[in-house]
Short mmCIF file of C-alpha atoms in Angstrom, two decimals:
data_model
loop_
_atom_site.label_atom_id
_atom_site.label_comp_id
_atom_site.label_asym_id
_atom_site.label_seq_id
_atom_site.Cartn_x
_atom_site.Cartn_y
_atom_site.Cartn_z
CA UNK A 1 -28.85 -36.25 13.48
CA UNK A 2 -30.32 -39.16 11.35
CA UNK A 3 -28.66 -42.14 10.98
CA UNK A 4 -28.70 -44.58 7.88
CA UNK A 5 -27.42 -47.60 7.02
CA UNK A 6 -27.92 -48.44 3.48
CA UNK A 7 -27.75 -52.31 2.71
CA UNK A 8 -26.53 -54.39 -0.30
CA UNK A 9 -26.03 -51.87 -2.03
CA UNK A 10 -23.65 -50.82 -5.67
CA UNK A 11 -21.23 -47.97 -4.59
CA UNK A 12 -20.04 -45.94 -7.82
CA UNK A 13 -18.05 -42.75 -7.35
CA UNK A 14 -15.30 -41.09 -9.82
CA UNK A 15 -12.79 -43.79 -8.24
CA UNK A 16 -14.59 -46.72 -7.41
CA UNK A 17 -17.63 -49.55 -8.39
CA UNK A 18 -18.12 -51.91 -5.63
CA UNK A 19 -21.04 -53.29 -3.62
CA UNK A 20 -21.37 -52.80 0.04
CA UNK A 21 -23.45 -51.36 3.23
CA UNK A 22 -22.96 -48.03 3.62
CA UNK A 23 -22.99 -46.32 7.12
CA UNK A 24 -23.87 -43.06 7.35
CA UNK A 25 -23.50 -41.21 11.22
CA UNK A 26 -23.76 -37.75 12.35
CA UNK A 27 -24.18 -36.39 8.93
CA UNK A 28 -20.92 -38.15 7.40
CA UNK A 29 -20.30 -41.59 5.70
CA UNK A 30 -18.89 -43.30 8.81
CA UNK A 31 -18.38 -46.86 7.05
CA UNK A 32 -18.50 -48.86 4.03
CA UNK A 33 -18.05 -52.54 4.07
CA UNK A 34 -19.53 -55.80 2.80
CA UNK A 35 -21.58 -56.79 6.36
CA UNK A 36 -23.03 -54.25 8.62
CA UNK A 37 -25.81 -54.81 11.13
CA UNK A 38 -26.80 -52.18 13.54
CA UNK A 39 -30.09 -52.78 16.01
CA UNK A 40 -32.71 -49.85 15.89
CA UNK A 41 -31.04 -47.66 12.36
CA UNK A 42 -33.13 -46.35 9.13
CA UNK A 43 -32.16 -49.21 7.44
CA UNK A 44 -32.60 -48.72 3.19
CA UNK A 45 -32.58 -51.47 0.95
CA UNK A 46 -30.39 -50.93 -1.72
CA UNK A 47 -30.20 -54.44 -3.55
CA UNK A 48 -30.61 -53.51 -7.72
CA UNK A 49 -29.99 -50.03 -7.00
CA UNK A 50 -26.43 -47.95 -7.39
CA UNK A 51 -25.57 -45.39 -4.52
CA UNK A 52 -23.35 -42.03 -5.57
CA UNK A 53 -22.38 -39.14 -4.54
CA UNK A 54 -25.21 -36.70 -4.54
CA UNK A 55 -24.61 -34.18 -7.63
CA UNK A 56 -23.35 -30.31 -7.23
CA UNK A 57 -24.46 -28.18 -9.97
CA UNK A 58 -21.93 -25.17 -10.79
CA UNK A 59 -24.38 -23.20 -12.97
CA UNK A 60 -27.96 -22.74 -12.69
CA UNK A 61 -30.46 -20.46 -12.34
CA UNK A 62 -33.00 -19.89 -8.83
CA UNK A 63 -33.95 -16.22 -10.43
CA UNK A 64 -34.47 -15.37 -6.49
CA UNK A 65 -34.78 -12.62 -5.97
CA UNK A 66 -37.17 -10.69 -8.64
CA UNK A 67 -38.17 -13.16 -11.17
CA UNK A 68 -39.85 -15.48 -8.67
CA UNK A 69 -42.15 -15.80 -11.17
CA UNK A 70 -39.74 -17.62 -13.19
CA UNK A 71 -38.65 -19.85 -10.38
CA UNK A 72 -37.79 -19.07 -6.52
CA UNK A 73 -35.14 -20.33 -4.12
CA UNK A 74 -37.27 -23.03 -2.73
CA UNK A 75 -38.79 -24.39 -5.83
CA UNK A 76 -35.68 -24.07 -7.46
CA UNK A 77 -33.90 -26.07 -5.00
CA UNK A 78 -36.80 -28.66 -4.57
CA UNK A 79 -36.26 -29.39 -8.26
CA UNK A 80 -32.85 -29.73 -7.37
CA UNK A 81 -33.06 -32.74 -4.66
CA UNK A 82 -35.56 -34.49 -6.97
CA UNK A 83 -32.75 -33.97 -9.46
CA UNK A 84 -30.06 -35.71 -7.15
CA UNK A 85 -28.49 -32.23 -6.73
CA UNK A 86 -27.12 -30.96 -2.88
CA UNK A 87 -25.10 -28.31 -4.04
CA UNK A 88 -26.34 -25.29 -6.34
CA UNK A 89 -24.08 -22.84 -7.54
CA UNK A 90 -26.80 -20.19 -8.37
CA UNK A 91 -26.02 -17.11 -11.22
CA UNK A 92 -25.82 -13.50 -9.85
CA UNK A 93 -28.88 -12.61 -12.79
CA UNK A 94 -31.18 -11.76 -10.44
CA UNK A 95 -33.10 -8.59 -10.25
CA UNK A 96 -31.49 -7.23 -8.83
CA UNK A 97 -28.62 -8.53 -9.67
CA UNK A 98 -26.33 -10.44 -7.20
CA UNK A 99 -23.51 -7.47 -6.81
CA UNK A 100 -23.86 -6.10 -3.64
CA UNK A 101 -24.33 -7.56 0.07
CA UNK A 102 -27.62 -7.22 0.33
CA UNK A 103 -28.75 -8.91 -2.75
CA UNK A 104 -26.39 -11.95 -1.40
CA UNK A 105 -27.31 -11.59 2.15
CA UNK A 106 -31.25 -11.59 0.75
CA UNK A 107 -30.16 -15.55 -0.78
CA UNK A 108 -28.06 -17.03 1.46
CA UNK A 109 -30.08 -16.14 4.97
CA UNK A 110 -33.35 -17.20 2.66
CA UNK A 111 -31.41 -20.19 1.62
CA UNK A 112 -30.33 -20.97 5.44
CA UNK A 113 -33.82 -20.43 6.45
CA UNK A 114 -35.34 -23.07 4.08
CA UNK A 115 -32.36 -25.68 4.35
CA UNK A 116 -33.11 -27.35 1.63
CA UNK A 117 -29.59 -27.40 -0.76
CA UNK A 118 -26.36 -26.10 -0.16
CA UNK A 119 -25.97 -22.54 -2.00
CA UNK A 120 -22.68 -21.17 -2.93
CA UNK A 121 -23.88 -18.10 -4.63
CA UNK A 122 -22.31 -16.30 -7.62
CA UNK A 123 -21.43 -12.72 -7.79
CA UNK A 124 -21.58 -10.60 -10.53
CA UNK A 125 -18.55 -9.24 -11.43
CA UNK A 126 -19.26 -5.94 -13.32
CA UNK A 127 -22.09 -3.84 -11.72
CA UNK A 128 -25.82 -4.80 -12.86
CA UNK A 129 -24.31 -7.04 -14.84
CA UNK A 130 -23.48 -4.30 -17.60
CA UNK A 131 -19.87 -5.02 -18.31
CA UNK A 132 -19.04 -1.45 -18.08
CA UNK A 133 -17.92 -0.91 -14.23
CA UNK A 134 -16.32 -3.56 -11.79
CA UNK A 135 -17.83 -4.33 -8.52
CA UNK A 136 -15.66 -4.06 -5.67
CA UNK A 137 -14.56 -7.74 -5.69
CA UNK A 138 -12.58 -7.94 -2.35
CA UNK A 139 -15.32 -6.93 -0.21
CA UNK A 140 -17.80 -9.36 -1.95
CA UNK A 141 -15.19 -12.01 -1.57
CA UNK A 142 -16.07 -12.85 2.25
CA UNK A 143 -19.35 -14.27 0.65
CA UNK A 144 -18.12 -16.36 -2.10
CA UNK A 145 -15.18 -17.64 -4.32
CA UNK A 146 -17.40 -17.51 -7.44
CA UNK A 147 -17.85 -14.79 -9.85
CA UNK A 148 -19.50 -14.23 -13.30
CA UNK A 149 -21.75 -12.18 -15.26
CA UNK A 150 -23.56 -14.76 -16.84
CA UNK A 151 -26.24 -14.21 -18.34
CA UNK A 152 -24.69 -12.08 -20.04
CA UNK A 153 -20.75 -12.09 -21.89
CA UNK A 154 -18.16 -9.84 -20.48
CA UNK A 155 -17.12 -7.96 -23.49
CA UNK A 156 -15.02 -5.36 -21.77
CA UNK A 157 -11.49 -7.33 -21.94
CA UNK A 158 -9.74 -5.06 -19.71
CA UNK A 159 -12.19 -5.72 -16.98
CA UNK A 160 -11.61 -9.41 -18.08
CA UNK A 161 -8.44 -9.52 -17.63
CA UNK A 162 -8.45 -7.67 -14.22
CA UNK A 163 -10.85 -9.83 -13.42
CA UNK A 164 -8.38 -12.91 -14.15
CA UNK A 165 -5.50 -11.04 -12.22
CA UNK A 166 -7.28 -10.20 -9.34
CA UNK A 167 -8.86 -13.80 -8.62
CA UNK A 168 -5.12 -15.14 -8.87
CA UNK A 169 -4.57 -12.69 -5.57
CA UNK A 170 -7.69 -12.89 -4.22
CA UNK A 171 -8.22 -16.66 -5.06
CA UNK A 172 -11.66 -16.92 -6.44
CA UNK A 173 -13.21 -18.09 -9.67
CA UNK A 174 -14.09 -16.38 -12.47
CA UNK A 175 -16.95 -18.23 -14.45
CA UNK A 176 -17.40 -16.71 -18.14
CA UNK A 177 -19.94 -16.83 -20.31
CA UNK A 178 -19.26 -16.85 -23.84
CA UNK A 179 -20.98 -15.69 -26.84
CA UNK A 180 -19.94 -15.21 -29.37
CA UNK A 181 -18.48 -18.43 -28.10
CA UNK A 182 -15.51 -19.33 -29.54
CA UNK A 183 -14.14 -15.58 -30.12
CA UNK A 184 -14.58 -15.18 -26.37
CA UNK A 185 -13.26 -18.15 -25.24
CA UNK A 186 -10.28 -17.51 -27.19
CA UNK A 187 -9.36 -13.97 -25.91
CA UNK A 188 -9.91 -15.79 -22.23
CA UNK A 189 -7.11 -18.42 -22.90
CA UNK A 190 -5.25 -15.73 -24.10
CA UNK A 191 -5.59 -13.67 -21.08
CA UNK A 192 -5.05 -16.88 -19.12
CA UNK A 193 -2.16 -17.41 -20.37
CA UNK A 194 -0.69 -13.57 -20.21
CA UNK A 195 -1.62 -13.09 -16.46
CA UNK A 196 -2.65 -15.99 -15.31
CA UNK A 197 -5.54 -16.74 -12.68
CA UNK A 198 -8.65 -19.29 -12.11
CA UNK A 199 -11.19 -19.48 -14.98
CA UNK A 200 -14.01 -21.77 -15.44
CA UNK A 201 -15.74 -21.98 -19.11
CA UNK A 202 -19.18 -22.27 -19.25
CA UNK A 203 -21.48 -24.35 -21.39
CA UNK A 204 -19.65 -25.37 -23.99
CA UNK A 205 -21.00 -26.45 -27.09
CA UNK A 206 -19.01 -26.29 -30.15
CA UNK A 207 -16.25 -28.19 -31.82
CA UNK A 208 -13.88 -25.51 -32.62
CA UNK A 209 -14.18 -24.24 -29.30
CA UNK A 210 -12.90 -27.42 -27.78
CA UNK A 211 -10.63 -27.32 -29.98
CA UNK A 212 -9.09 -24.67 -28.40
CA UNK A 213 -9.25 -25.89 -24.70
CA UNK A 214 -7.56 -28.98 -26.07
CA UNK A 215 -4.98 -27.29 -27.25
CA UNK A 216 -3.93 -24.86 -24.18
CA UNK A 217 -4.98 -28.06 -21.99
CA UNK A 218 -2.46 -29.70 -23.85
CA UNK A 219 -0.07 -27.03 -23.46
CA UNK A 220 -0.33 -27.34 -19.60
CA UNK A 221 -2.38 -24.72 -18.92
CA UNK A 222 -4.84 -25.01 -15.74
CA UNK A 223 -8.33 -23.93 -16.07
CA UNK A 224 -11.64 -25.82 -16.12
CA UNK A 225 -14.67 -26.35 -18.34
CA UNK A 226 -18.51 -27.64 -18.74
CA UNK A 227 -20.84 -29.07 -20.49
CA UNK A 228 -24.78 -28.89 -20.25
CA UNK A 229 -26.61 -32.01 -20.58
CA UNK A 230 -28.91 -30.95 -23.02
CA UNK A 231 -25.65 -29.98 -25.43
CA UNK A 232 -24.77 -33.71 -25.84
CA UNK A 233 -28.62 -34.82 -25.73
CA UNK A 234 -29.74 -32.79 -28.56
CA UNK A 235 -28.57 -31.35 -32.25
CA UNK A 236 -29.58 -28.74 -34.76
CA UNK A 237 -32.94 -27.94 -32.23
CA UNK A 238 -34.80 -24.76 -32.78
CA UNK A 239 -35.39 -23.64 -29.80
CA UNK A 240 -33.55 -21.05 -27.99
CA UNK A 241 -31.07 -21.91 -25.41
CA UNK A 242 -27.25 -19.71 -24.71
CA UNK A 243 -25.25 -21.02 -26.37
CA UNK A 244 -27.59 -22.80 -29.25
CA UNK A 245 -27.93 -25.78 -29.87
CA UNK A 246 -25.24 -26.81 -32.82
CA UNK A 247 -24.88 -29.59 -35.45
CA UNK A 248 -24.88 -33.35 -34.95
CA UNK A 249 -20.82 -33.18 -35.36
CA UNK A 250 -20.45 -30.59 -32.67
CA UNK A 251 -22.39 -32.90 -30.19
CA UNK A 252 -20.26 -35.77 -30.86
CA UNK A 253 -16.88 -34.13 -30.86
CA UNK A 254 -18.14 -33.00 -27.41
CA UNK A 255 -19.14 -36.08 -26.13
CA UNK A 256 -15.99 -37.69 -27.35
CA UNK A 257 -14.04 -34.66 -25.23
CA UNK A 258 -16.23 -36.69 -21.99
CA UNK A 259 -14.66 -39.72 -23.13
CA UNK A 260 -10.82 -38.40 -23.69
CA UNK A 261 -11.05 -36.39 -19.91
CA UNK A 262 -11.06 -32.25 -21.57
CA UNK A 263 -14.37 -31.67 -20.82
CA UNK A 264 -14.19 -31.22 -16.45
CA UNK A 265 -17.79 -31.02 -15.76
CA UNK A 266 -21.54 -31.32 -16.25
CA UNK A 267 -23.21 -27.76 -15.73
CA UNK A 268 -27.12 -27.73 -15.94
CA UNK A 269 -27.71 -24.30 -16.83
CA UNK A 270 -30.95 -24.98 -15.30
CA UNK A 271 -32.81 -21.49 -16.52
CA UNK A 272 -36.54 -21.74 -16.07
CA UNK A 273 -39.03 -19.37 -17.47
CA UNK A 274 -42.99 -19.10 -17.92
CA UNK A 275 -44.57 -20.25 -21.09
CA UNK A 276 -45.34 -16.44 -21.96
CA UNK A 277 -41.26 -14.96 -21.38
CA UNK A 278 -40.07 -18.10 -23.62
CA UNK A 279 -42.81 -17.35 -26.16
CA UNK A 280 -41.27 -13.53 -26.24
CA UNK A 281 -37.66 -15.12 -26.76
CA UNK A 282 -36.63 -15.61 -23.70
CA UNK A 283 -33.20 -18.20 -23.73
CA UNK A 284 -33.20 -21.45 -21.39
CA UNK A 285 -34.03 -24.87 -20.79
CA UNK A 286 -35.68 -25.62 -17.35
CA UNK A 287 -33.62 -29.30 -16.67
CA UNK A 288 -32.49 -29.47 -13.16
CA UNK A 289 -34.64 -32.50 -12.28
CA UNK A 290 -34.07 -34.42 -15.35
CA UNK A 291 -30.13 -33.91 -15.85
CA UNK A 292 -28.99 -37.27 -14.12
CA UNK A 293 -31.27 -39.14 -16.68
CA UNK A 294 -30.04 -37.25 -19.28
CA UNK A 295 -26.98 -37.83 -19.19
CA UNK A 296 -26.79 -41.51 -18.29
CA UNK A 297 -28.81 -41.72 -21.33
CA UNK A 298 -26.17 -40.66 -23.75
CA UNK A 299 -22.75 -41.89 -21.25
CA UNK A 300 -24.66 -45.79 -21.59
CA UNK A 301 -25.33 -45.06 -25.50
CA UNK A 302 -21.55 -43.88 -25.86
CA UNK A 303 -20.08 -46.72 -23.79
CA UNK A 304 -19.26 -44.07 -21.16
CA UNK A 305 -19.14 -45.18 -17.53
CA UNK A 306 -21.41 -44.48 -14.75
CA UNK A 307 -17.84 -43.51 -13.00
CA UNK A 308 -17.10 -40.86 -15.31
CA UNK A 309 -20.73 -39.16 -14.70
CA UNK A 310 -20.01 -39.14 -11.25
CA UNK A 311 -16.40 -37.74 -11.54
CA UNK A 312 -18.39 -34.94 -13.71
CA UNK A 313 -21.10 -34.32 -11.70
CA UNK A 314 -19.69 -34.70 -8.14
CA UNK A 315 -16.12 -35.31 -7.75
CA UNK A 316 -14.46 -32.32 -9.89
CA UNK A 317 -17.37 -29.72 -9.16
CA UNK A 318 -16.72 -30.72 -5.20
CA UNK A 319 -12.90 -30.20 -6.03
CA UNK A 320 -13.45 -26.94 -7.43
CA UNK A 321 -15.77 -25.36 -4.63
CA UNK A 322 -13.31 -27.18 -2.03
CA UNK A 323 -16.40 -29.43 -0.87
CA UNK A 324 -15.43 -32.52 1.59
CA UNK A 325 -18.24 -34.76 -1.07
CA UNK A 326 -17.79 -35.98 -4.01
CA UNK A 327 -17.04 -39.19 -3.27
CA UNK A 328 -17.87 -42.02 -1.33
CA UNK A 329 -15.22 -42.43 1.45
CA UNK A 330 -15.52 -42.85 5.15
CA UNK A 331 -15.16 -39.24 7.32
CA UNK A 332 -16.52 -37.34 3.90
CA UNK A 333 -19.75 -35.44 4.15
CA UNK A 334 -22.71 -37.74 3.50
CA UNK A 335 -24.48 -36.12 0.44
CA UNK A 336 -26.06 -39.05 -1.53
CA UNK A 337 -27.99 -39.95 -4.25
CA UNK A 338 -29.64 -43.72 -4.71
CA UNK A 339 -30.35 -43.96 -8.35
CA UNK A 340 -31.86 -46.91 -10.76
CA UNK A 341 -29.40 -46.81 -13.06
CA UNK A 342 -31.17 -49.25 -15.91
CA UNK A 343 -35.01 -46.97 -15.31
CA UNK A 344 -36.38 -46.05 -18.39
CA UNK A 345 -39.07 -43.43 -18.68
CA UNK A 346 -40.21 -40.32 -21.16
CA UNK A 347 -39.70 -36.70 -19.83
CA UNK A 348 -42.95 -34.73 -18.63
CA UNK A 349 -42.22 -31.81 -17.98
CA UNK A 350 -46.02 -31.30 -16.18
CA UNK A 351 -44.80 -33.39 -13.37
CA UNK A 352 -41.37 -30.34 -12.99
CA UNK A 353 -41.55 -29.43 -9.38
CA UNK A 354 -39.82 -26.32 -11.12
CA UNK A 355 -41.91 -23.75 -11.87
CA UNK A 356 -40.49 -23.60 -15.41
CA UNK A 357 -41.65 -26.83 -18.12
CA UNK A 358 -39.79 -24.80 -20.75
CA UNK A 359 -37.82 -28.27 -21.89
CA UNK A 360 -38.11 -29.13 -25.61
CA UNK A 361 -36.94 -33.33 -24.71
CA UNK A 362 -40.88 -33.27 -23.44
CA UNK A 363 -42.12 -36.82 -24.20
CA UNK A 364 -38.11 -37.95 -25.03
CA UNK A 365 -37.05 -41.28 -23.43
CA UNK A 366 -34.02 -40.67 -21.31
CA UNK A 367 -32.18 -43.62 -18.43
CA UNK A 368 -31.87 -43.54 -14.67
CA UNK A 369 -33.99 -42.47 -11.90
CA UNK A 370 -33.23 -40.66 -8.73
CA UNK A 371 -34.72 -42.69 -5.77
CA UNK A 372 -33.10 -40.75 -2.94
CA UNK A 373 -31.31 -37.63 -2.38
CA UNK A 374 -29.81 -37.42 0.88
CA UNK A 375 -27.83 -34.06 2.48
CA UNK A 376 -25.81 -34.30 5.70
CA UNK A 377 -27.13 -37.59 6.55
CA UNK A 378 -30.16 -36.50 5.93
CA UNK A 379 -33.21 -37.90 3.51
CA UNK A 380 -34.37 -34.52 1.28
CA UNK A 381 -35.99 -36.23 -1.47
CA UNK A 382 -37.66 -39.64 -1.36
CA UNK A 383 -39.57 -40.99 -4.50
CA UNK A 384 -42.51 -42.71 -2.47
CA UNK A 385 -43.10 -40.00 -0.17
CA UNK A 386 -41.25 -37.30 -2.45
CA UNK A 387 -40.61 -34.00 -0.67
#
């Protein structure tokens, strides 16, 4: 196992801003304090530069297997680490679609083969992804705690609702998508609230819908929700993305729900696609690599702390999935990201290690660079030597 020791260095995680060497052994963060020297070590200089938690993205697309076209599970993921990302939480809208064991087995013993990121895949929950007929959870459930049919919007509210009953037992997560958005979001607090269970919203984007979670959030209810960076980045865009982009006010209602703590967590929604499928209409933004600078962008231009992007991007995914990460504490799992915070460049989307450049910020100055991505103690992603 690598060691590291990274030097002079400005620590930010969801709880703490401080500068210090970090010590990273046998794949965990094995000290943090002001003066350490070790003989013979990777040592990193990280004077000027701000060390986090490396990201975990709860929603995004690898479209592996079937549309590898589109993108694949190692491209996908290599987008990822250049992203600052260690942890994808990949959609069941494959083809075919993640509902069965071998579909799952297919990604994760691919994904274990090319250890690249961690994957905690997504299951569908209704069969092909139809909405009509329910997939026999419990079996799927010795694979993974995460369920949705995104991609697509459960209509079918009894399934919903069984859905919401079944991961109180069975204690799993069920991830909706919603579209019409706030219509569906609102019959899913409602169910929440008549049989309970563990929901996670997806990609918010409009004011009356957070609206509503502010309300039941207020009421005491327990359920999480996201936000895609390119939903706070960007207004009134014609382009097609689920959900669409919405007005200037909708952006900064939700960017103000960052600021008062009701919005949980960034979500990419990382959904590449060729130039031809998003010529015919097809929805997504390919943004996986770009999403830290994004963001930071519009936190430093709303007087939003680095902190708070961290708690959003690290801290409460890695709570959700049960992940010993997320912060920066000695004996947690060392998955890292060494960023420039103050780096200012334009989006090129010809430089994606994605296979999809379907991103309508092309040219668009955004804040931050990833440096370093590091998993397990382990360097993934280094800017001068990249992969």
């Amino acid at each position: 196992m690598n060691n590291l020791l990274i030097k002079n260095v400005r620590v930010v995680d969801a709880k703490k801003n401080l500068k210090s060497d970090v010590l990273v052994e046998n794949g965990k963060i094995s000290k943090i304090d002001s003066n350490i020297n070790i003989e013979n070590i990777n040592c990193i200089d990280g004077k000027n530069y701000v060390l986090m938690p490396a990201f975990i993205d709860l929603h995004t697309h690898l479209r592996d297997p079937g549309l590898t076209h589109k993108e694949d599970l190692e491209s996908g993921q290599k987008a990822a680490l250049k992203g600052g990302f260690t942890v994808l939480c990949p959609m069941a809208n494959t083809k075919p679609a993640c509902d069965n064991k071998e579909t799952m087995e297919y990604i994760l013993n691919k994904s274990k083969e090319l250890d690249l990121c961690e994957i905690k895949q997504v299951c569908a929950i209704t069969k092909n992804l139809e909405g009509q007929e329910m997939i026999d959870i419990e079996s799927m459930r010795t694979y993974t705690d995460l369920f949705s049919d995104d991609g697509y919007t459960l209509h079918n509210e009894k399934i919903m609702k069984e859905a919401l009953e079944l991961s109180r037992n069975l204690n799993f997560k069920v991830l909706t998508h919603c579209q019409p958005e706030y219509e569906i979001v609102n019959r899913d607090l409602k169910l929440l609230k008549e049989v309970g269970g563990n929901l996670h919203i997806c990609h918010i984007s409009l004011k009356d819908t957070l609206e509503e979670i502010k309300k039941y959030k207020n009421e005491g209810f327990k359920f999480t929700c996201e936000v895609g960076p390119h939903h706070i980045f960007g207004y009134g865009l014609d382009y097609k993305v689920n959900p669409s982009f919405a007005e200037e006010e909708d952006m900064k209602y939700l960017i103000q729900g960052i600021k008062d703590g009701y919005i949980d967590m960034i979500g990419t929604d990382h959904a590449p696609h060729t130039e031809e499928d998003k010529k015919n209409g097809s929805p997504g933004i390919s943004n996986i690599e770009v999403a830290f600078q994004m963001v930071n962008k519009v936190f430093s231009e709303n007087n939003i702390k680095l902190s708070k992007l961290s708690e959003m991007m690290s801290y409460n995914p890695a709570k959700l999935l049960g992940l010993d990460q997320g912060l920066i504490e000695e004996g947690l799992r060392a998955d890292l990201v060494l960023v420039d915070e103050e780096y200012e460049e334009s989006i090129d989307t010809s430089k994606f290690i994605s296979k999809g450049k379907n991103n309508p910020f092309n040219g668009q100055r955004v804040k931050g660079k990833v440096l370093m991505t590091i998993k397990n103690g382990k360097i993934m992603y280094d800017i001068k030597g990249d992969m």
